[in-house]
Coordinates of C-alpha atoms and ligand atoms in Angstrom, one line a residue:
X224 CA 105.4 75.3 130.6
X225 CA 108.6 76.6 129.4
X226 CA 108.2 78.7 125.9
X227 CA 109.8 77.5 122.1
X228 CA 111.6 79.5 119.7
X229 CA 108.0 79.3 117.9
X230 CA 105.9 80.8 120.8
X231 CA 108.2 83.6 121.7
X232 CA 108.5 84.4 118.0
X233 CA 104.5 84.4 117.7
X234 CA 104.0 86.8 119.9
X235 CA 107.1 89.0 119.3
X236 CA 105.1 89.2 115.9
X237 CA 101.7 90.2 117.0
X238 CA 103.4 93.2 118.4
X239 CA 105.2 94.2 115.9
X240 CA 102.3 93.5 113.5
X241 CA 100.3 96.3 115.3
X242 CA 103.3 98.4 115.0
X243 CA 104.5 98.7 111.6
X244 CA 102.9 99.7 108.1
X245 CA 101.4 96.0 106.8
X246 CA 103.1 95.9 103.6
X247 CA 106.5 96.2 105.4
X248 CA 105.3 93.3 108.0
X249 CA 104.4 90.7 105.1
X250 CA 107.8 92.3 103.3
X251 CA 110.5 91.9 106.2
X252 CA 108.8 89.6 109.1
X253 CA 106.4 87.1 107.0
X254 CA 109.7 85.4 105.7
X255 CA 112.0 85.4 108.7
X256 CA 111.8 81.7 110.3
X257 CA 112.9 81.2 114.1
X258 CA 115.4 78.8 114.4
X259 CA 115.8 77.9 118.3
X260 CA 115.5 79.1 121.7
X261 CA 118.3 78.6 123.5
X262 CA 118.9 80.2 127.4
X263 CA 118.0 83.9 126.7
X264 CA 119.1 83.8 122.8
X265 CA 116.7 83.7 119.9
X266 CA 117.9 82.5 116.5
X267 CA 115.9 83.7 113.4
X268 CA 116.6 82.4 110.1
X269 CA 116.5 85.5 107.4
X270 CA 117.0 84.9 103.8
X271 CA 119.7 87.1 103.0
X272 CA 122.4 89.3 103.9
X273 CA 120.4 92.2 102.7
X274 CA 118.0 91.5 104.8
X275 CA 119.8 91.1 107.9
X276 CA 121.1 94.6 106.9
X277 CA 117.4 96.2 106.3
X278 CA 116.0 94.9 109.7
X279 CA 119.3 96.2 111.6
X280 CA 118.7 99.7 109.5
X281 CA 115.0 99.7 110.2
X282 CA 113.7 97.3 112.7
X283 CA 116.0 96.6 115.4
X284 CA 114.1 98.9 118.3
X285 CA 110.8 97.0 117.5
X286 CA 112.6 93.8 118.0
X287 CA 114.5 94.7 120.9
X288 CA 111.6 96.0 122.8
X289 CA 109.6 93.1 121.3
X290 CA 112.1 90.3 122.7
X291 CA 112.8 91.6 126.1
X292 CA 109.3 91.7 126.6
X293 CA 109.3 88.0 126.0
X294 CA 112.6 86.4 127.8
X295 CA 113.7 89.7 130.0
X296 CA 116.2 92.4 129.9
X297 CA 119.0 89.8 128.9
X298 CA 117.3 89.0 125.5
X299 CA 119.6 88.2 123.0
X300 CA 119.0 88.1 119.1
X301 CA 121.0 85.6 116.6
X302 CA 120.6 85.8 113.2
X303 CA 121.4 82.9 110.7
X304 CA 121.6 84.1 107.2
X305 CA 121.4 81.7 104.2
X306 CA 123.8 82.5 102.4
X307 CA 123.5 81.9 98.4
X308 CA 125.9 79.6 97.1
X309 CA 126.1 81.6 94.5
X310 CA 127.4 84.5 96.1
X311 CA 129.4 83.0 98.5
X312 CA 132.4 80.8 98.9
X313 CA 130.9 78.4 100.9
X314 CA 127.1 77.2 100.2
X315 CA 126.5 76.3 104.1
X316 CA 124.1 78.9 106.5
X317 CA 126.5 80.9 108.5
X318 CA 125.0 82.8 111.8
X319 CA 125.8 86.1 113.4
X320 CA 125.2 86.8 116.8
X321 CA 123.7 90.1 117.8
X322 CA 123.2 90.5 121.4
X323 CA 120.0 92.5 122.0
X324 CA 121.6 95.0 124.7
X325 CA 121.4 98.3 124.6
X326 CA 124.6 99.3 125.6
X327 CA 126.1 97.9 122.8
X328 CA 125.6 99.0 119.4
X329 CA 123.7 96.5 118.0
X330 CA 124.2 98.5 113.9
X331 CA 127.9 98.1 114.8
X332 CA 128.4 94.6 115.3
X333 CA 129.8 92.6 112.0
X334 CA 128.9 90.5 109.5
X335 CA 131.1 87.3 110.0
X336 CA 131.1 86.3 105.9
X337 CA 132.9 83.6 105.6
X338 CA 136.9 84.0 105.0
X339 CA 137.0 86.6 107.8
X340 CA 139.2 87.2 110.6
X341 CA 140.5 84.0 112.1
X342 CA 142.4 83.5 108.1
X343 CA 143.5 87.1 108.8
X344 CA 146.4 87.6 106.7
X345 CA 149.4 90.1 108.7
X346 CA 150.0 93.0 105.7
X347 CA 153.8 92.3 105.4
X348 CA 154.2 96.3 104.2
X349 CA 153.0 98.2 107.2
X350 CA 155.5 99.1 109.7
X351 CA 154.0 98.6 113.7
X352 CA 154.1 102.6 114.9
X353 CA 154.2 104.2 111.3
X354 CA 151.5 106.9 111.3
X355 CA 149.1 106.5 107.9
X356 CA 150.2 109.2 105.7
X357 CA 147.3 111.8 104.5
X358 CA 145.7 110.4 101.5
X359 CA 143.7 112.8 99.3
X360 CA 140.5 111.0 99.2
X361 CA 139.7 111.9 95.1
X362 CA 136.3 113.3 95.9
X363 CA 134.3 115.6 94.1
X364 CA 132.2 117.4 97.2
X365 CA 129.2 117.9 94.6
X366 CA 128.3 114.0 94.5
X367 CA 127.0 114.1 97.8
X368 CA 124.3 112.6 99.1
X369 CA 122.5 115.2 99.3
X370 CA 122.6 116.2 95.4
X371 CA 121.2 112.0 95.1
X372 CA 117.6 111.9 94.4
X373 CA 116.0 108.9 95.9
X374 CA 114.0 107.0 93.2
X375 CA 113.0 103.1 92.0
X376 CA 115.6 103.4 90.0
X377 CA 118.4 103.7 92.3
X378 CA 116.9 102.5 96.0
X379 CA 118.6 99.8 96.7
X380 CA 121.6 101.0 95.6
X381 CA 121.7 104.2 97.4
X382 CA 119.9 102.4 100.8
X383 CA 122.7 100.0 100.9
X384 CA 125.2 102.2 100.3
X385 CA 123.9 104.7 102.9
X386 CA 123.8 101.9 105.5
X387 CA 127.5 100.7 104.5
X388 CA 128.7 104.6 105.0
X389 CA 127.7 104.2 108.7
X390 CA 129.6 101.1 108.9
X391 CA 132.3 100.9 106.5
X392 CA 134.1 97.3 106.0
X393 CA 131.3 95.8 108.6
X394 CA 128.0 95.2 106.7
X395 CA 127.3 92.5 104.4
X396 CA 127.9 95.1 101.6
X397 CA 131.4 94.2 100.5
X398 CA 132.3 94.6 98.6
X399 CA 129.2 96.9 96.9
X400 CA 129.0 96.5 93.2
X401 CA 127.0 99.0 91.5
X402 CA 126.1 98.5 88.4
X403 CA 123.7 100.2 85.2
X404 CA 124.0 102.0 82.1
X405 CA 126.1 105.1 81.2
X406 CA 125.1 108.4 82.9
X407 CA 123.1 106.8 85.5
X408 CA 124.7 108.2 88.4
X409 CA 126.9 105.3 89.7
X410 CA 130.3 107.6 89.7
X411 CA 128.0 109.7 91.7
X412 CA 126.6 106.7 94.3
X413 CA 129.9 106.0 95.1
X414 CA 131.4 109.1 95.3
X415 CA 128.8 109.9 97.7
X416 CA 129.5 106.8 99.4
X417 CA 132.8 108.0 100.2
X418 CA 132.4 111.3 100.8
X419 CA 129.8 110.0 103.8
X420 CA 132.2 108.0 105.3
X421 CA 134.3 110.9 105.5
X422 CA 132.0 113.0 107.5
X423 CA 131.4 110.6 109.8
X424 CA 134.7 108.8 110.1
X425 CA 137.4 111.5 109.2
X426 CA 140.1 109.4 110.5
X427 CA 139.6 106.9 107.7
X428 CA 141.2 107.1 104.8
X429 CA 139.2 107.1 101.5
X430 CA 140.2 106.5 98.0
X431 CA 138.5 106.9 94.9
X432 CA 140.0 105.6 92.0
X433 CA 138.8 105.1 88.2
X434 CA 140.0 101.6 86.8
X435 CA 142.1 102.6 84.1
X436 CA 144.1 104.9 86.7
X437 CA 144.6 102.3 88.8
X438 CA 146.2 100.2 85.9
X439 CA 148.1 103.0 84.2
X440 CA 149.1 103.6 88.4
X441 CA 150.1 100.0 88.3
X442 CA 152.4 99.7 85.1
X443 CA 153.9 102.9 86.0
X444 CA 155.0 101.4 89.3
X445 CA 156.2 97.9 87.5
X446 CA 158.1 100.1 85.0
X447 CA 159.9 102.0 88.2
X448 CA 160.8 98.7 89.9
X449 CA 158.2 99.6 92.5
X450 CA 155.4 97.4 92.8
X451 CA 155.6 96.9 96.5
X452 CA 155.1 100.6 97.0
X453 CA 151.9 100.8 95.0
X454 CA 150.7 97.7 96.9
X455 CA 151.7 99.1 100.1
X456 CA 149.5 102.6 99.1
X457 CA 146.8 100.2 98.4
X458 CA 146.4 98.0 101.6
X459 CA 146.5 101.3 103.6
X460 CA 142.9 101.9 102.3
X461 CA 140.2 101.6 104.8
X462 CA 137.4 102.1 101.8
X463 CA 138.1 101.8 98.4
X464 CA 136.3 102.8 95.3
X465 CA 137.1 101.6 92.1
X466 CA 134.8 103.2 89.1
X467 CA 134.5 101.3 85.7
X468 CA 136.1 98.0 87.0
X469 CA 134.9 96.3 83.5
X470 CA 137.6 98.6 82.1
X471 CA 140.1 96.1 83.7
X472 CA 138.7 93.8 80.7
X473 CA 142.6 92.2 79.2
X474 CA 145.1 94.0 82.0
X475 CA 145.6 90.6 83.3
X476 CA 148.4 91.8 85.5
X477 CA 146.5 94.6 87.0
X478 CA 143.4 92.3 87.9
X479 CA 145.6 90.3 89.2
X480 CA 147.4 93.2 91.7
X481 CA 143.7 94.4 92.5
X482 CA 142.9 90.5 93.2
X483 CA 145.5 90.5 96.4
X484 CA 144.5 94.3 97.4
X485 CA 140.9 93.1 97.1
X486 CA 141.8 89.8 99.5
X487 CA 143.6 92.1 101.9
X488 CA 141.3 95.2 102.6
X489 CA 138.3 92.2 102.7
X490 CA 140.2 89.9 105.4
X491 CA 141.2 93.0 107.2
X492 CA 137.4 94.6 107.6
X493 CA 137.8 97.4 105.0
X494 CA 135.3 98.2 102.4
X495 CA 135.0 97.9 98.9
X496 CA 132.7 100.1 96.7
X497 CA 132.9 98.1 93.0
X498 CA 131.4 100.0 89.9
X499 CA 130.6 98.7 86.2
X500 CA 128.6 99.2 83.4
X501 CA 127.3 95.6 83.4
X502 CA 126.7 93.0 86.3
X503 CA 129.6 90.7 87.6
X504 CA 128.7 87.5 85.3
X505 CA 128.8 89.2 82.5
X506 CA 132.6 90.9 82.8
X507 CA 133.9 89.4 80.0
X508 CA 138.0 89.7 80.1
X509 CA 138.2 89.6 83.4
X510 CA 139.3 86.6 85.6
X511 CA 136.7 84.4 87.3
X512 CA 137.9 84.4 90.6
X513 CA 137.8 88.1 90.6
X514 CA 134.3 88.0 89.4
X515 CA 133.7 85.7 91.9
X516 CA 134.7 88.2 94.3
X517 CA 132.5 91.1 93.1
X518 CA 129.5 88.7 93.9
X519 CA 130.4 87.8 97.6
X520 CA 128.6 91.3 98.3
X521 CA 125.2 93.0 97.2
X522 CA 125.2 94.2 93.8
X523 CA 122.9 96.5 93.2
X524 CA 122.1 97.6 89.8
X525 CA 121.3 101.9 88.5
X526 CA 118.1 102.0 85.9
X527 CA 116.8 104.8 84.3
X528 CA 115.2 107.3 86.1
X529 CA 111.5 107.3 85.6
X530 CA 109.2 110.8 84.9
X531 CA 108.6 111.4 89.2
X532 CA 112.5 111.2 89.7
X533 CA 113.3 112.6 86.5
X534 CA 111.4 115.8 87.6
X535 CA 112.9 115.9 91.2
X536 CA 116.3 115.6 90.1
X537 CA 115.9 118.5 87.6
X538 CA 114.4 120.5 90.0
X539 CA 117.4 119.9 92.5
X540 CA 119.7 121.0 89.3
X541 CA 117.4 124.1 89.2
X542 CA 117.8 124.5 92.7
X543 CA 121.4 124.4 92.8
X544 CA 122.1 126.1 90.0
X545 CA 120.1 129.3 91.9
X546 CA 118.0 130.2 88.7
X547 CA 113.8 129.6 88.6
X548 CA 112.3 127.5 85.7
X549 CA 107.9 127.3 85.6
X550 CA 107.1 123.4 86.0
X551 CA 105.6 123.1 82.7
X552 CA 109.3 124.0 81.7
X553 CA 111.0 121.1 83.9
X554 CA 107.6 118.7 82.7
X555 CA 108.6 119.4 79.5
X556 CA 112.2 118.2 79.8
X557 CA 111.5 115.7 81.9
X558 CA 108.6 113.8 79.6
X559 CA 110.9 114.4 76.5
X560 CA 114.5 112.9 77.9
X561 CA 114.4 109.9 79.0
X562 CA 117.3 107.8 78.6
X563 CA 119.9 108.9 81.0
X564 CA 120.6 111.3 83.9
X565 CA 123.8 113.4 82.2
X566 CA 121.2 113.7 79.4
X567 CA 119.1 115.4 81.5
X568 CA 121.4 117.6 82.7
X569 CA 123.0 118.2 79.6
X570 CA 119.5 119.6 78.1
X571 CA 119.4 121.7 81.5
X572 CA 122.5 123.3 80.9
X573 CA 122.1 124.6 77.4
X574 CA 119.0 125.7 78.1
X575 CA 120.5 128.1 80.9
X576 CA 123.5 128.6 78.6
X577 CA 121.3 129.7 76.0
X578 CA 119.1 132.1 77.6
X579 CA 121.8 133.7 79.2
X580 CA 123.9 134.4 76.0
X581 CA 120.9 135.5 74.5
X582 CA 119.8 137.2 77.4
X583 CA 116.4 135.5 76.7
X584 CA 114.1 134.5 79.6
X585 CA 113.5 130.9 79.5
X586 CA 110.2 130.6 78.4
X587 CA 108.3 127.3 77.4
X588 CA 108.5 127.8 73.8
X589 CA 112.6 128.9 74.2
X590 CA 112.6 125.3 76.3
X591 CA 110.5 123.6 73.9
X592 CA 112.6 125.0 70.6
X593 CA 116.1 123.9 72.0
X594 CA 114.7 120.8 73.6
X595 CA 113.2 119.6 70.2
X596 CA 116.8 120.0 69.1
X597 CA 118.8 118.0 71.6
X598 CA 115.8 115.7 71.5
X599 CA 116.2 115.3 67.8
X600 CA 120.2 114.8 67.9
X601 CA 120.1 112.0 70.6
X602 CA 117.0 110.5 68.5
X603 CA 118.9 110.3 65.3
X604 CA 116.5 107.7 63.8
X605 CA 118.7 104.2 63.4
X606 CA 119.5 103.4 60.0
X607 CA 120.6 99.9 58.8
X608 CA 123.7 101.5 57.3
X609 CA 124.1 102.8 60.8
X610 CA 123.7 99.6 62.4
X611 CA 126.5 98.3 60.0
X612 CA 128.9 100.7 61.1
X613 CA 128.6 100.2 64.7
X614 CA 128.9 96.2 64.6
X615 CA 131.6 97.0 62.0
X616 CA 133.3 99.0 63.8
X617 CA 133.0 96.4 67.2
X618 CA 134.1 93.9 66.1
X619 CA 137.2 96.0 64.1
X620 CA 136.0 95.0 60.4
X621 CA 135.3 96.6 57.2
X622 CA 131.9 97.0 56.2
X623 CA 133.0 95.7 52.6
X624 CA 134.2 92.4 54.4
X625 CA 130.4 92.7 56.1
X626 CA 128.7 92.5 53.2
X627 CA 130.8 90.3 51.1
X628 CA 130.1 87.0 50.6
X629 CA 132.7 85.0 52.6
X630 CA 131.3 82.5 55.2
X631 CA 134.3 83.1 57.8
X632 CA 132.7 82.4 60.9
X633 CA 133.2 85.9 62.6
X634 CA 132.1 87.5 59.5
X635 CA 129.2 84.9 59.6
X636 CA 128.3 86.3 63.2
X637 CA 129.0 89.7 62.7
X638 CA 126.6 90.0 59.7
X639 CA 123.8 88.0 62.0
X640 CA 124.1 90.5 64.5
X641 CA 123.7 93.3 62.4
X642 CA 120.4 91.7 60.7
X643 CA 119.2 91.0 64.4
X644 CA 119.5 94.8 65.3
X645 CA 118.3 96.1 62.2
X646 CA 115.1 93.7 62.6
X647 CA 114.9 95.4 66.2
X648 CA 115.8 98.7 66.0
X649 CA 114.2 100.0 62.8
X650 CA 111.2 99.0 61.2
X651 CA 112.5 97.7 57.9
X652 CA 111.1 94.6 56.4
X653 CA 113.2 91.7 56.3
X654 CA 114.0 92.0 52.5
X655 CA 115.1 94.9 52.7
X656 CA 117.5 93.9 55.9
X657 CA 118.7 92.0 54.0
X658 CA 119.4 93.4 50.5
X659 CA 121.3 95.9 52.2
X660 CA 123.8 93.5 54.6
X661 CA 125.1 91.5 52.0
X662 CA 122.2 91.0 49.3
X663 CA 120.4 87.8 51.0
X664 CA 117.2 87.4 51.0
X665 CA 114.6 87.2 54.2
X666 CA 114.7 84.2 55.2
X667 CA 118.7 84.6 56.4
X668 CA 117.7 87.4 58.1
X669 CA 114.7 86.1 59.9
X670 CA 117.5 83.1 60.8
X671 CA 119.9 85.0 61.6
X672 CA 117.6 86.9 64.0
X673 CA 117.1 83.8 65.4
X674 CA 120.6 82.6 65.8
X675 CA 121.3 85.5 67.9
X676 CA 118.0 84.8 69.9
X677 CA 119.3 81.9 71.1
X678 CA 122.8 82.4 71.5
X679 CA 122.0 85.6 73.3
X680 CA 120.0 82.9 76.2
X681 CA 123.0 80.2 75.9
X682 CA 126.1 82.1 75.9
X683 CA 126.7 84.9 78.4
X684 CA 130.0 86.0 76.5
X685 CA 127.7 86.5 73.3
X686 CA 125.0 88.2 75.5
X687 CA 127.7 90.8 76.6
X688 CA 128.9 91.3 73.1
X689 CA 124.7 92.4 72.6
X690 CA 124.8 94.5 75.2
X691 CA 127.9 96.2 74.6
X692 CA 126.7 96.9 70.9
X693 CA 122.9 97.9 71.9
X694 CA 124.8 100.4 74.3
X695 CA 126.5 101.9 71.2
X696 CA 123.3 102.0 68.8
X697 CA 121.3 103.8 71.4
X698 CA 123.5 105.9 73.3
X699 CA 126.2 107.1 70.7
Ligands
ADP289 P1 127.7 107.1 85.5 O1 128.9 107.0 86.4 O2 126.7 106.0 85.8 O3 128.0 107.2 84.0 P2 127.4 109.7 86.8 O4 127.5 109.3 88.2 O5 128.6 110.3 86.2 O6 126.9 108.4 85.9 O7 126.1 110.6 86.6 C1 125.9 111.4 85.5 C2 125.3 112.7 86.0 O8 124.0 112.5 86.5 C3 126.1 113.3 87.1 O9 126.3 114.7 87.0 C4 125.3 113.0 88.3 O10 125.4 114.0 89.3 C5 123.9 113.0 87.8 N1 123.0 112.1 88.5 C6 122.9 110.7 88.3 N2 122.0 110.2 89.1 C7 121.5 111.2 89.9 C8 120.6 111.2 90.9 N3 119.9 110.2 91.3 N4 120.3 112.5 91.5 C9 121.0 113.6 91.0 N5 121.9 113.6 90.1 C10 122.2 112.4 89.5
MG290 MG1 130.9 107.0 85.9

């Protein structure tokens, strides 16, 4: 009796379940479904692009060996991805075939997304026979790889972004948005990114470029009459990195220049590396077909280190910087500062600085004395008045027009949100909240806490406006 695209999967499985660690079997095979057998050519259904990528990065000898013992030497392996509508174009499955040989290189073969190369759009700027000119890729060699420390907080970031170096423009990755907090290493991730592809591609040509260099690039070239230059120099790129791209927030002209470079390097197979300080949905100020754009890749977001990474990243520092520190030392740092990596570093640094100035050895009190210190600046307890100042000084107001008693809507708001931090940030009862924003009495603040509850689940604009502000309280 011939086999189904059932059997041959069932005992491709019991193989590989034999083979590999059982958390990654229920992880990465449990949810793949086979679609059909067709000739030699097995379709499996996997639930997303990342996936797909993952099993390629990690799996694909297992499978290979796993599938030829099944249907023969001329095994061949299809994929069908299920695509999200949300982060696609087009809601529908789309499949990509990977022939399971082993002459070709199965990590090399491409992603078909949708919009890809039968729409391929001819760049009208590049000459046939003109040589690329050298590009000087913008990298700092220091944000390697190598000076990365793996941890929960960055994995899939730096996994996806490792995989994409190998195959620039040819993964699902693209474009790659990273995203997370200041000082979390995301200049870094895509530095590194870049200078990877470097070492193993030298023949492509890498740029990195901040946001707001790219716009200031941009109305330089529209005040010079040329705009086709600068669009020319940008369609050259084979990978592009673009830090900060919520700092495009209002240059409608320059999102809308990055818009046709980003539709050109994507249709043409080159990669995009995208970085912000908040996920795609919630760019405010920038257009929605751009942010629609951002989310046709992975995007991976940056969190804050926890204490095991916090203490391998300080001792690479350590390391690196060719002086010895105890452990207890680097413990102490790393169970005190917590919030950011450049923190981290920061408290690193002057402890080095100091000791050699002083020509003190670092011992733990030295580290625990100037620690204390930086711990106590950054810590600056949160005041209400505080609080004030930093909405105040969002939303471009005077405190007096805060606390007065006008009922202008923005005013209104503005005051809410200030009683909604001071309720969470300092432990102030709600009279005295609100005595000090305005005189009112608790019952306006507890509804005003309430108010901004709500609108911060309804209304992602609002919700950004939060996070923007919380950024400020905590990190400022
Ligand atoms: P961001 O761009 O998110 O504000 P950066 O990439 O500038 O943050 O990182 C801040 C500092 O922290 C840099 O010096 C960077 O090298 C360091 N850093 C961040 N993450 C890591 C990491 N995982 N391993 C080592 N150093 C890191
Ligand atoms: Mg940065």
């Amino acid at each position: 009796m011939k086999k189904n695209h059932n059997d041959v999967w069932k005992s491709c499985l019991t193989i590989i379940r034999d083979n590999i660690p059982s958390t990654s079997f229920r992880t990465w095979f449990i949810p793949i479904v086979p679609i059909k057998l067709e000739r030699n050519i097995l379709t499996i259904q996997v639930p997303s692009a990342f996936f797909y990528e993952y099993l390629e990065e990690q799996y694909i000898d297992i499978l290979r060996k796993t599938l030829r013992k099944e249907l023969g030497v001329d095994a061949m392996l299809e994929y069908s991805i299920v695509v999200d509508s949300n982060t696609s174009v087009n809601s529908k499955p789309y499949t990509v075939k990977l022939p399971a040989k082993d002459n070709i290189n199965l990590k090399g073969q491409p992603v078909s997304l949708p919009l890809s190369n039968e729409s391929q759009i001819k760049n009208p700027f590049i000459i046939p026979g003109i040589k690329k000119v050298h590009i000087n890729p913008q990298l700092n060699p220091e944000y390697s790889f190598k000076n990365f420390i793996e941890g929960d907080c960055n994995r899939l970031g730096r996994s996806a972004g490792y995989a994409l170096a190998n195959n620039p423009g040819k993964t699902a990755f693209n474009p790659l948005f990273i995203y997370g907090g200041t000082g979390l290493g995301k200049t870094h991730l895509a530095q590194a990114i870049g200078i990877e592809v470097k070492a193993r591609y030298p023949e492509k040509t890498v740029l990195y470029v901040p946001a707001h260099k790219f716009v200031q690039q941009f109305s330089e070239a529209t005040r010079n009459n040329n705009r086709n230059d600068f669009l020319h120099f940008y369609q050259m790129i084979d990978v592009l990195i673009i830090d900060d791209v919520h700092e495009f927030a209002g240059k409608e002209k320059s999102q809308d220049t990055f818009f046709h470079i980003f539709n050109h390097l994507h249709q043409s197979g080159k990669q995009l590396i995208l970085t912000s300080d908040r996920p795609p949905i919630e760019l405010t100020g920038l257009s929605k077909r751009l942010i629609s754009r951002f989310k046709w890749g992975l995007s991976a977001d940056l969190q804050s280190p926890d204490y095991y990474t916090r203490v391998a990243i300080l001792k690479q520092k350590v390391y690196n910087s060719g002086i010895e520190l105890a452990d207890d030392i680097i413990d102490y740092i790393a169970s005190n500062i917590d919030s950011h990596v450049r923190e981290l570093e920061g408290a690193l640094v002057t402890l080095i600085a100091q000791s050699t100035f002083n020509k003190k050895t670092i011992t733990i009190e030295l580290a625990k004395k100037i620690i204390d210190k930086i711990v106590k600046q950054t810590k600056r307890e949160i005041t209400i008045d505080y609080i004030q100042k930093v909405v105040c000084d969002y939303f471009e107001m005077n405190i007096d027009v805060l606390q007065s008693k006008t009922r202008k809507r923005e005013i209104v708001q503005a005051r809410q949100i200030a009683m909604y931090f001071s309720k969470n940030m300092t432990n102030s009862s709600l009279s005295t909240i609100g005595s000090q924003i305005g005189g009112k009495d608790h019952a306006t603040v507890l509804h005003a806490y309430k108010t901004v509850n709500n609108l911060v689940e309804t209304n992602k604009e609002f919700k950004s406006y939060i996070g923007d502000i919380e950024k400020k309280l905590k990190f400022y």
